[in-house]
């Protein structure tokens, strides 16, 4: 309903829109202290901060294809320039307990892993497939048993990562060993084994070939 304009209405509008100059200044209540405490931000620690006393970031290279940094191997380009084309590792038969060495051709075996990743990466969803979780093992050259020659594992700093990568046998590693790799290569290392194992494969792949597959 519209009301006709009148002197009284106009006077009311003038009063309601104007601010008297003689009003006392508004009083402000003292600010209330926030009783809620904010959790301190958690900063990601560097590898240097995580290392135990007496541990150094660099180590003597355990293999010709290893660098002085823990859990790190040289690139394919570097290895080719140094004429390092054969990667050797030690295995032990689970049947007869005999130990022996296995050699892998660096470029042929890397191509196998790269092709496998290219074909299956979309279906992995950042999780290691069954073939990596439960890898097929080499046959024993002494007792002729199949799928029984398991890589011989040493201290974490001396794990033969490149040999395991080329043979697609990193899955024989314990979760703690996989976390060791991710820790020293600045990868996320929490989650189930298939997650950490996937990151280990991808990390080694990038070390060998920094360019995308």
Coordinates of N, CA and C in Angstrom, one line a residue:
X1 N 0.8 -1.2 0.0 CA 0.0 0.0 0.0 C 0.9 1.2 0.0
X2 N 0.6 2.2 -0.9 CA 1.4 3.4 -1.0 C 0.8 4.5 -0.2
X3 N 1.6 5.3 0.5 CA 1.1 6.4 1.3 C 1.4 7.6 0.6
X4 N 0.4 8.6 0.6 CA 0.6 9.8 -0.1 C 1.7 10.6 0.6
X5 N 2.4 11.4 -0.2 CA 3.5 12.2 0.4 C 2.9 13.4 1.1
X6 N 3.4 13.7 2.3 CA 2.9 14.8 3.1 C 4.1 15.4 3.8
X7 N 3.9 16.7 4.3 CA 5.0 17.3 5.1 C 5.5 16.5 6.3
X8 N 4.5 15.8 6.9 CA 4.9 15.0 8.1 C 5.8 13.8 7.7
X9 N 5.3 13.1 6.5 CA 6.1 12.0 6.0 C 7.5 12.4 5.6
X10 N 7.6 13.6 5.0 CA 8.9 14.1 4.5 C 9.8 14.4 5.7
X11 N 9.2 14.9 6.8 CA 9.9 15.2 8.0 C 10.4 13.9 8.6
X12 N 9.6 12.9 8.6 CA 10.1 11.6 9.2 C 11.3 11.0 8.4
X13 N 11.2 11.1 7.0 CA 12.3 10.6 6.2 C 13.6 11.4 6.5
X14 N 13.5 12.7 6.7 CA 14.6 13.5 6.9 C 15.3 13.2 8.3
X15 N 14.4 12.9 9.3 CA 15.0 12.5 10.6 C 15.6 11.1 10.6
X16 N 15.0 10.2 9.8 CA 15.5 8.8 9.8 C 16.8 8.7 9.1
X17 N 17.0 9.6 8.1 CA 18.2 9.5 7.2 C 19.4 10.3 7.8
X18 N 19.1 11.2 8.7 CA 20.1 12.1 9.2 C 20.7 11.5 10.5
X19 N 22.0 11.8 10.8 CA 22.6 11.4 12.0 C 22.8 12.5 12.9
X20 N 22.2 12.6 14.1 CA 22.5 13.8 15.0 C 23.9 13.9 15.3
X21 N 24.4 15.1 15.3 CA 25.8 15.4 15.6 C 26.1 15.4 17.0
X22 N 25.1 15.5 17.9 CA 25.4 15.6 19.3 C 25.2 14.2 20.0
X23 N 25.1 13.1 19.3 CA 25.0 11.8 19.9 C 26.4 11.4 20.4
X24 N 26.4 10.7 21.6 CA 27.7 10.3 22.1 C 28.3 9.3 21.2
X25 N 29.6 9.2 21.2 CA 30.3 8.3 20.3 C 30.0 6.8 20.8
X26 N 29.8 6.0 19.8 CA 29.5 4.6 20.2 C 30.6 3.9 21.0
X27 N 30.1 3.1 21.9 CA 31.1 2.4 22.8 C 31.4 1.1 22.1
X28 N 32.6 0.7 22.2 CA 33.0 -0.6 21.6 C 33.4 -1.6 22.8
X29 N 32.8 -2.8 22.7 CA 33.1 -3.8 23.7 C 34.5 -4.2 23.5
X30 N 35.2 -4.5 24.5 CA 36.6 -5.0 24.4 C 36.6 -6.3 23.6
X31 N 37.6 -6.5 22.8 CA 37.6 -7.7 22.0 C 37.8 -8.9 22.9
X32 N 37.0 -10.0 22.5 CA 37.1 -11.2 23.3 C 38.3 -12.0 22.8
X33 N 38.9 -12.6 23.8 CA 40.0 -13.4 23.5 C 39.6 -14.8 22.9
X34 N 40.2 -15.2 21.9 CA 39.9 -16.4 21.2 C 40.4 -17.6 22.1
X35 N 39.5 -18.3 22.6 CA 39.8 -19.4 23.5 C 40.3 -20.7 22.7
X36 N 40.0 -20.7 21.4 CA 40.4 -21.8 20.6 C 41.9 -21.7 20.3
X37 N 42.6 -22.8 20.5 CA 44.0 -22.9 20.1 C 44.1 -23.5 18.8
X38 N 44.9 -22.9 18.0 CA 45.2 -23.5 16.6 C 46.3 -24.4 16.7
X39 N 46.2 -25.5 16.0 CA 47.2 -26.5 16.0 C 48.4 -26.0 15.2
X40 N 49.6 -26.2 15.7 CA 50.8 -25.8 15.0 C 50.9 -26.5 13.6
X41 N 51.3 -25.7 12.6 CA 51.4 -26.3 11.3 C 52.6 -27.3 11.3
X42 N 52.3 -28.4 10.6 CA 53.3 -29.4 10.5 C 54.1 -29.3 9.2
X43 N 55.4 -28.9 9.3 CA 56.2 -28.7 8.2 C 56.9 -30.0 7.8
X44 N 56.9 -30.3 6.5 CA 57.6 -31.5 6.1 C 59.1 -31.5 6.3
X45 N 59.6 -32.5 7.0 CA 61.0 -32.5 7.3 C 61.8 -32.9 6.2
X46 N 63.0 -32.4 6.0 CA 63.8 -32.8 4.9 C 64.5 -34.1 5.3
X47 N 65.2 -34.7 4.3 CA 65.9 -35.9 4.6 C 67.0 -35.7 5.6
X48 N 67.7 -34.5 5.5 CA 68.7 -34.2 6.5 C 68.2 -34.2 7.9
X49 N 67.0 -33.8 8.1 CA 66.4 -33.7 9.5 C 66.0 -35.1 9.9
X50 N 65.7 -36.0 9.0 CA 65.3 -37.4 9.3 C 66.4 -38.3 9.6
X51 N 67.6 -38.1 9.0 CA 68.7 -38.9 9.2 C 69.1 -39.0 10.7
X52 N 69.4 -40.2 11.1 CA 69.9 -40.4 12.5 C 71.3 -39.8 12.7
X53 N 71.6 -39.6 14.0 CA 72.9 -39.1 14.2 C 74.0 -40.1 13.7
X54 N 75.0 -39.5 13.1 CA 76.0 -40.4 12.5 C 75.8 -40.9 11.1
X55 N 74.6 -40.6 10.6 CA 74.2 -41.0 9.2 C 74.5 -39.8 8.3
X56 N 75.0 -40.1 7.1 CA 75.3 -39.1 6.2 C 74.4 -39.2 5.0
X57 N 74.1 -38.2 4.2 CA 73.3 -38.2 3.1 C 73.9 -39.0 1.9
X58 N 75.3 -38.9 1.9 CA 76.0 -39.6 0.8 C 76.7 -40.9 1.4
X59 N 76.9 -41.9 0.6 CA 77.5 -43.1 0.9 C 78.4 -43.6 -0.2
X60 N 79.3 -44.5 0.1 CA 80.1 -45.0 -1.0 C 79.2 -45.8 -1.9
X61 N 79.3 -45.7 -3.2 CA 78.3 -46.4 -4.1 C 78.5 -47.9 -4.0
X62 N 77.4 -48.6 -3.6 CA 77.5 -50.0 -3.4 C 77.6 -50.8 -4.7
X63 N 77.3 -50.2 -5.9 CA 77.4 -50.9 -7.2 C 77.9 -49.8 -8.2
X64 N 78.5 -50.3 -9.3 CA 79.0 -49.3 -10.3 C 77.9 -48.5 -10.9
X65 N 76.6 -49.0 -10.8 CA 75.5 -48.2 -11.4 C 74.8 -47.4 -10.3
X66 N 75.3 -47.4 -9.1 CA 74.7 -46.6 -8.0 C 75.5 -45.2 -7.9
X67 N 74.7 -44.2 -7.4 CA 75.4 -42.9 -7.1 C 75.8 -42.9 -5.6
X68 N 76.3 -41.8 -5.2 CA 76.7 -41.6 -3.8 C 75.5 -41.3 -2.9
X69 N 74.4 -41.1 -3.5 CA 73.1 -40.8 -2.7 C 72.4 -42.1 -2.5
X70 N 71.8 -42.2 -1.3 CA 71.1 -43.5 -0.9 C 69.9 -43.7 -1.9
X71 N 69.7 -45.0 -2.2 CA 68.6 -45.4 -3.1 C 68.5 -44.7 -4.4
X72 N 69.7 -44.4 -5.0 CA 69.7 -43.6 -6.2 C 70.7 -44.3 -7.2
X73 N 70.2 -44.5 -8.5 CA 71.0 -45.1 -9.5 C 71.3 -44.0 -10.6
X74 N 72.3 -44.3 -11.4 CA 72.6 -43.4 -12.5 C 71.6 -43.5 -13.6
X75 N 71.6 -42.5 -14.4 CA 70.7 -42.5 -15.6 C 71.2 -43.5 -16.7
X76 N 70.3 -43.8 -17.6 CA 70.7 -44.7 -18.7 C 71.8 -44.0 -19.5
X77 N 71.7 -42.7 -19.7 CA 72.6 -42.0 -20.5 C 74.0 -42.1 -19.9
X78 N 74.1 -41.9 -18.6 CA 75.3 -42.0 -17.9 C 75.9 -43.4 -17.9
X79 N 75.1 -44.4 -17.7 CA 75.6 -45.8 -17.7 C 76.1 -46.2 -19.1
X80 N 75.4 -45.7 -20.1 CA 75.8 -46.0 -21.5 C 77.1 -45.3 -21.8
X81 N 77.3 -44.1 -21.3 CA 78.6 -43.4 -21.5 C 79.7 -44.1 -20.8
X82 N 79.4 -44.8 -19.7 CA 80.4 -45.5 -19.0 C 80.6 -47.0 -19.4
X83 N 79.8 -47.3 -20.5 CA 79.8 -48.7 -21.0 C 79.4 -49.7 -20.0
X84 N 78.4 -49.3 -19.1 CA 77.8 -50.2 -18.2 C 76.5 -50.7 -18.8
X85 N 76.5 -51.8 -19.4 CA 75.4 -52.3 -20.1 C 74.8 -53.6 -19.5
X86 N 75.5 -54.2 -18.6 CA 75.1 -55.4 -17.9 C 75.0 -55.2 -16.4
X87 N 73.8 -55.6 -15.9 CA 73.6 -55.4 -14.4 C 73.5 -56.8 -13.8
X88 N 74.3 -57.0 -12.7 CA 74.4 -58.3 -12.1 C 73.8 -58.2 -10.7
X89 N 73.2 -59.3 -10.3 CA 72.7 -59.5 -8.9 C 72.8 -60.9 -8.4
X90 N 72.8 -61.0 -7.1 CA 72.9 -62.3 -6.5 C 71.5 -62.9 -6.0
X91 N 71.3 -64.2 -6.3 CA 70.1 -64.8 -5.9 C 70.4 -66.1 -5.1
X92 N 69.4 -66.6 -4.4 CA 69.6 -67.8 -3.7 C 68.3 -68.7 -3.9
X93 N 68.5 -70.0 -4.2 CA 67.4 -70.9 -4.5 C 66.7 -71.2 -3.2
X94 N 65.4 -71.2 -3.2 CA 64.6 -71.5 -2.0 C 64.5 -73.0 -1.8
X95 N 64.9 -73.8 -2.8 CA 64.8 -75.2 -2.8 C 66.1 -75.9 -2.3
X96 N 67.2 -75.5 -3.0 CA 68.5 -76.2 -2.7 C 69.4 -75.2 -2.0
X97 N 69.0 -74.0 -1.8 CA 69.8 -73.0 -1.0 C 71.1 -72.6 -1.7
X98 N 71.3 -73.0 -2.9 CA 72.5 -72.6 -3.7 C 72.4 -71.1 -4.1
X99 N 73.5 -70.4 -4.1 CA 73.6 -69.0 -4.5 C 74.3 -68.9 -5.8
X100 N 73.8 -68.0 -6.6 CA 74.5 -67.7 -7.9 C 74.1 -66.3 -8.4
X101 N 74.8 -65.9 -9.4 CA 74.6 -64.6 -10.0 C 73.7 -64.6 -11.3
X102 N 73.0 -63.5 -11.5 CA 72.2 -63.4 -12.7 C 72.5 -62.1 -13.3
X103 N 72.6 -62.1 -14.6 CA 73.0 -60.9 -15.4 C 71.8 -60.5 -16.2
X104 N 71.5 -59.1 -16.3 CA 70.5 -58.6 -17.1 C 71.1 -57.6 -18.1
X105 N 70.6 -57.6 -19.3 CA 71.0 -56.6 -20.2 C 70.2 -55.3 -19.9
X106 N 70.9 -54.2 -19.6 CA 70.3 -53.0 -19.1 C 69.2 -52.5 -20.0
X107 N 69.5 -52.3 -21.3 CA 68.6 -51.7 -22.2 C 67.4 -52.6 -22.6
X108 N 67.7 -53.9 -22.8 CA 66.6 -54.8 -23.1 C 65.6 -54.9 -21.9
X109 N 66.1 -55.0 -20.7 CA 65.3 -55.2 -19.6 C 64.5 -53.9 -19.2
X110 N 65.2 -52.7 -19.4 CA 64.5 -51.5 -19.2 C 63.4 -51.3 -20.1
X111 N 63.6 -51.7 -21.4 CA 62.5 -51.6 -22.4 C 61.3 -52.4 -22.0
X112 N 61.6 -53.6 -21.4 CA 60.5 -54.5 -21.0 C 59.6 -53.8 -19.9
X113 N 60.3 -53.2 -18.9 CA 59.6 -52.5 -17.8 C 58.9 -51.3 -18.4
X114 N 59.5 -50.5 -19.2 CA 58.9 -49.3 -19.8 C 57.6 -49.7 -20.6
X115 N 57.7 -50.7 -21.4 CA 56.5 -51.2 -22.2 C 55.4 -51.6 -21.2
X116 N 55.8 -52.4 -20.2 CA 54.8 -52.8 -19.2 C 54.0 -51.6 -18.6
X117 N 54.8 -50.6 -18.2 CA 54.2 -49.5 -17.5 C 53.3 -48.7 -18.5
X118 N 53.8 -48.5 -19.8 CA 53.0 -47.8 -20.8 C 51.7 -48.5 -21.1
X119 N 51.7 -49.8 -21.0 CA 50.5 -50.6 -21.3 C 49.5 -50.6 -20.2
X120 N 50.0 -50.6 -19.0 CA 49.1 -50.8 -17.8 C 49.0 -49.7 -16.8
X121 N 49.7 -48.6 -17.0 CA 49.6 -47.5 -16.0 C 48.2 -46.9 -15.8
X122 N 47.4 -46.8 -16.8 CA 46.1 -46.3 -16.7 C 45.2 -47.1 -15.8
X123 N 45.5 -48.4 -15.8 CA 44.7 -49.4 -14.9 C 45.3 -49.6 -13.5
X124 N 46.5 -49.1 -13.3 CA 47.1 -49.3 -12.0 C 46.5 -48.4 -10.9
X125 N 46.1 -47.2 -11.3 CA 45.5 -46.2 -10.3 C 46.5 -46.0 -9.2
X126 N 47.8 -45.8 -9.5 CA 48.8 -45.5 -8.5 C 49.0 -46.7 -7.5
X127 N 48.7 -47.9 -8.0 CA 48.9 -49.1 -7.1 C 49.6 -50.1 -7.9
X128 N 50.6 -50.8 -7.3 CA 51.3 -51.8 -8.0 C 50.4 -53.0 -8.4
X129 N 50.5 -53.5 -9.6 CA 49.7 -54.6 -10.0 C 50.2 -55.9 -9.3
X130 N 49.4 -57.0 -9.5 CA 49.7 -58.3 -8.9 C 51.1 -58.8 -9.4
X131 N 51.4 -58.5 -10.6 CA 52.7 -59.0 -11.2 C 53.9 -58.4 -10.5
X132 N 53.7 -57.2 -9.9 CA 54.8 -56.6 -9.1 C 54.7 -57.0 -7.7
X133 N 53.5 -57.2 -7.2 CA 53.3 -57.5 -5.7 C 53.9 -58.9 -5.5
X134 N 53.6 -59.8 -6.4 CA 54.1 -61.2 -6.2 C 54.8 -61.6 -7.5
X135 N 56.1 -61.1 -7.6 CA 56.8 -61.3 -8.8 C 57.2 -62.7 -9.1
X136 N 57.3 -63.1 -10.3 CA 57.9 -64.3 -10.7 C 59.4 -64.3 -10.5
X137 N 60.0 -65.4 -10.0 CA 61.4 -65.4 -9.7 C 62.1 -66.2 -10.7
X138 N 63.4 -66.0 -10.9 CA 64.2 -66.8 -11.8 C 64.2 -68.3 -11.4
X139 N 64.5 -69.1 -12.4 CA 64.7 -70.5 -12.1 C 66.1 -70.8 -11.6
X140 N 66.2 -71.9 -10.8 CA 67.5 -72.2 -10.3 C 68.4 -73.0 -11.3
X141 N 69.6 -72.5 -11.5 CA 70.4 -73.2 -12.5 C 71.1 -74.4 -12.0
X142 N 70.9 -74.7 -10.7 CA 71.5 -75.9 -10.1 C 70.5 -77.1 -10.0
X143 N 69.4 -76.8 -9.4 CA 68.4 -77.9 -9.2 C 67.2 -77.8 -10.3
X144 N 67.3 -76.8 -11.2 CA 66.3 -76.7 -12.3 C 64.9 -76.5 -11.8
X145 N 64.7 -76.1 -10.5 CA 63.4 -75.7 -10.1 C 63.0 -74.4 -10.6
X146 N 61.7 -74.2 -10.9 CA 61.3 -72.9 -11.5 C 60.8 -72.0 -10.4
X147 N 60.9 -70.7 -10.7 CA 60.3 -69.6 -9.8 C 60.8 -69.8 -8.3
X148 N 62.1 -69.9 -8.2 CA 62.6 -70.2 -6.8 C 63.8 -69.5 -6.4
X149 N 64.4 -68.7 -7.3 CA 65.7 -68.0 -7.0 C 65.3 -66.6 -6.6
X150 N 65.4 -66.4 -5.3 CA 65.0 -65.1 -4.7 C 66.3 -64.2 -4.5
X151 N 66.1 -63.0 -4.8 CA 67.2 -62.0 -4.7 C 67.7 -62.0 -3.2
X152 N 69.0 -62.0 -3.1 CA 69.6 -61.9 -1.7 C 69.6 -60.4 -1.3
X153 N 69.0 -60.2 -0.2 CA 68.8 -58.8 0.3 C 69.9 -58.5 1.3
X154 N 70.4 -57.4 1.3 CA 71.5 -56.9 2.2 C 70.9 -55.7 3.0
X155 N 71.8 -55.0 3.6 CA 71.4 -53.8 4.3 C 70.7 -52.8 3.4
X156 N 69.9 -52.0 3.9 CA 69.1 -51.1 3.1 C 69.9 -50.2 2.2
X157 N 71.0 -49.8 2.7 CA 71.9 -48.9 2.0 C 72.5 -49.6 0.8
X158 N 72.6 -50.9 0.8 CA 73.2 -51.7 -0.2 C 72.3 -52.5 -1.1
X159 N 71.0 -52.2 -1.0 CA 70.0 -52.9 -1.8 C 70.3 -52.7 -3.3
X160 N 70.3 -53.7 -4.1 CA 70.6 -53.6 -5.5 C 69.3 -53.2 -6.3
X161 N 68.9 -51.9 -6.1 CA 67.7 -51.5 -6.7 C 67.5 -51.7 -8.2
X162 N 68.6 -51.4 -8.9 CA 68.5 -51.5 -10.4 C 68.3 -52.9 -10.8
X163 N 69.0 -53.9 -10.2 CA 68.8 -55.3 -10.5 C 67.4 -55.7 -10.2
X164 N 66.8 -55.3 -9.1 CA 65.4 -55.7 -8.8 C 64.5 -55.0 -9.7
X165 N 64.7 -53.8 -10.1 CA 63.9 -53.1 -11.1 C 63.8 -53.8 -12.4
X166 N 65.0 -54.1 -13.0 CA 65.1 -54.8 -14.3 C 64.4 -56.1 -14.3
X167 N 64.6 -56.9 -13.2 CA 63.9 -58.2 -13.1 C 62.5 -58.1 -12.6
X168 N 62.0 -56.9 -12.4 CA 60.6 -56.7 -11.8 C 60.4 -57.5 -10.6
X169 N 61.4 -57.4 -9.7 CA 61.3 -58.2 -8.4 C 61.3 -57.3 -7.2
X170 N 61.0 -56.0 -7.3 CA 61.1 -55.2 -6.2 C 60.1 -55.6 -5.1
X171 N 59.0 -56.3 -5.6 CA 58.0 -56.8 -4.7 C 58.5 -57.7 -3.6
X172 N 59.7 -58.3 -3.7 CA 60.3 -59.1 -2.7 C 60.7 -58.3 -1.5
X173 N 60.8 -57.0 -1.6 CA 61.3 -56.1 -0.5 C 60.2 -56.0 0.5
X174 N 60.7 -55.8 1.8 CA 59.7 -55.6 2.8 C 59.2 -54.1 2.7
X175 N 58.1 -53.9 3.4 CA 57.5 -52.5 3.3 C 58.5 -51.5 3.9
X176 N 59.3 -51.9 4.9 CA 60.2 -51.0 5.5 C 61.3 -50.6 4.5
X177 N 61.7 -51.6 3.7 CA 62.7 -51.3 2.7 C 62.2 -50.4 1.6
X178 N 61.0 -50.6 1.2 CA 60.3 -49.7 0.2 C 60.2 -48.3 0.8
X179 N 59.9 -48.2 2.0 CA 59.8 -46.8 2.7 C 61.1 -46.2 2.7
X180 N 62.2 -47.0 2.9 CA 63.5 -46.4 2.9 C 63.8 -45.8 1.6
X181 N 63.5 -46.5 0.5 CA 63.7 -45.9 -0.8 C 62.9 -44.6 -1.0
X182 N 61.7 -44.6 -0.6 CA 60.8 -43.4 -0.8 C 61.3 -42.2 0.1
X183 N 61.8 -42.6 1.3 CA 62.3 -41.6 2.2 C 63.5 -40.8 1.6
X184 N 64.4 -41.5 1.0 CA 65.6 -40.9 0.5 C 65.5 -40.4 -0.9
X185 N 64.4 -40.7 -1.5 CA 64.1 -40.1 -2.9 C 63.0 -39.1 -2.8
X186 N 62.6 -38.7 -1.6 CA 61.6 -37.6 -1.4 C 60.3 -38.0 -2.0
X187 N 59.9 -39.2 -1.8 CA 58.5 -39.7 -2.3 C 57.7 -39.9 -1.0
X188 N 56.4 -39.8 -1.3 CA 55.4 -40.1 -0.2 C 55.6 -41.6 0.2
X189 N 55.7 -41.8 1.5 CA 56.0 -43.2 1.9 C 55.0 -43.8 2.9
X190 N 53.8 -43.3 2.9 CA 52.7 -43.8 3.8 C 51.7 -44.6 2.9
X191 N 51.0 -45.5 3.5 CA 50.0 -46.2 2.7 C 50.3 -47.7 2.6
X192 N 49.5 -48.4 1.9 CA 49.7 -49.9 1.8 C 50.9 -50.2 0.9
X193 N 51.3 -51.4 1.0 CA 52.5 -51.8 0.2 C 52.4 -51.6 -1.3
X194 N 51.2 -51.9 -1.8 CA 51.0 -51.7 -3.3 C 51.2 -50.3 -3.7
X195 N 50.9 -49.3 -2.8 CA 51.1 -47.9 -3.1 C 52.5 -47.5 -3.1
X196 N 53.2 -47.9 -2.0 CA 54.7 -47.6 -1.9 C 55.5 -48.3 -3.0
X197 N 55.1 -49.5 -3.3 CA 55.8 -50.3 -4.3 C 55.7 -49.6 -5.7
X198 N 54.5 -49.1 -6.0 CA 54.3 -48.4 -7.2 C 55.2 -47.2 -7.3
X199 N 55.2 -46.4 -6.2 CA 56.1 -45.2 -6.2 C 57.6 -45.6 -6.3
X200 N 58.0 -46.7 -5.8 CA 59.3 -47.2 -6.0 C 59.7 -47.4 -7.4
X201 N 58.8 -48.1 -8.1 CA 59.0 -48.4 -9.6 C 59.1 -47.1 -10.3
X202 N 58.1 -46.2 -10.1 CA 58.1 -44.9 -10.8 C 59.3 -44.1 -10.5
X203 N 59.8 -44.1 -9.3 CA 60.9 -43.4 -8.9 C 62.2 -43.9 -9.6
X204 N 62.4 -45.2 -9.7 CA 63.5 -45.7 -10.4 C 63.4 -45.5 -11.9
X205 N 62.2 -45.5 -12.4 CA 62.1 -45.2 -13.8 C 62.5 -43.8 -14.1
X206 N 62.1 -42.9 -13.3 CA 62.5 -41.5 -13.5 C 64.0 -41.3 -13.3
X207 N 64.6 -42.0 -12.4 CA 66.1 -41.9 -12.2 C 66.8 -42.4 -13.5
X208 N 66.3 -43.5 -14.1 CA 67.0 -44.0 -15.2 C 66.7 -43.2 -16.5
X209 N 65.5 -42.7 -16.6 CA 65.1 -41.9 -17.8 C 64.3 -40.7 -17.3
X210 N 64.9 -39.6 -17.0 CA 64.2 -38.4 -16.5 C 63.1 -37.9 -17.5
X211 N 63.2 -38.2 -18.8 CA 62.2 -37.8 -19.7 C 61.0 -38.7 -19.6
X212 N 59.8 -38.2 -19.8 CA 58.6 -39.0 -19.7 C 58.6 -40.2 -20.6
X213 N 58.0 -41.3 -20.2 CA 57.9 -42.5 -21.1 C 57.0 -42.2 -22.3

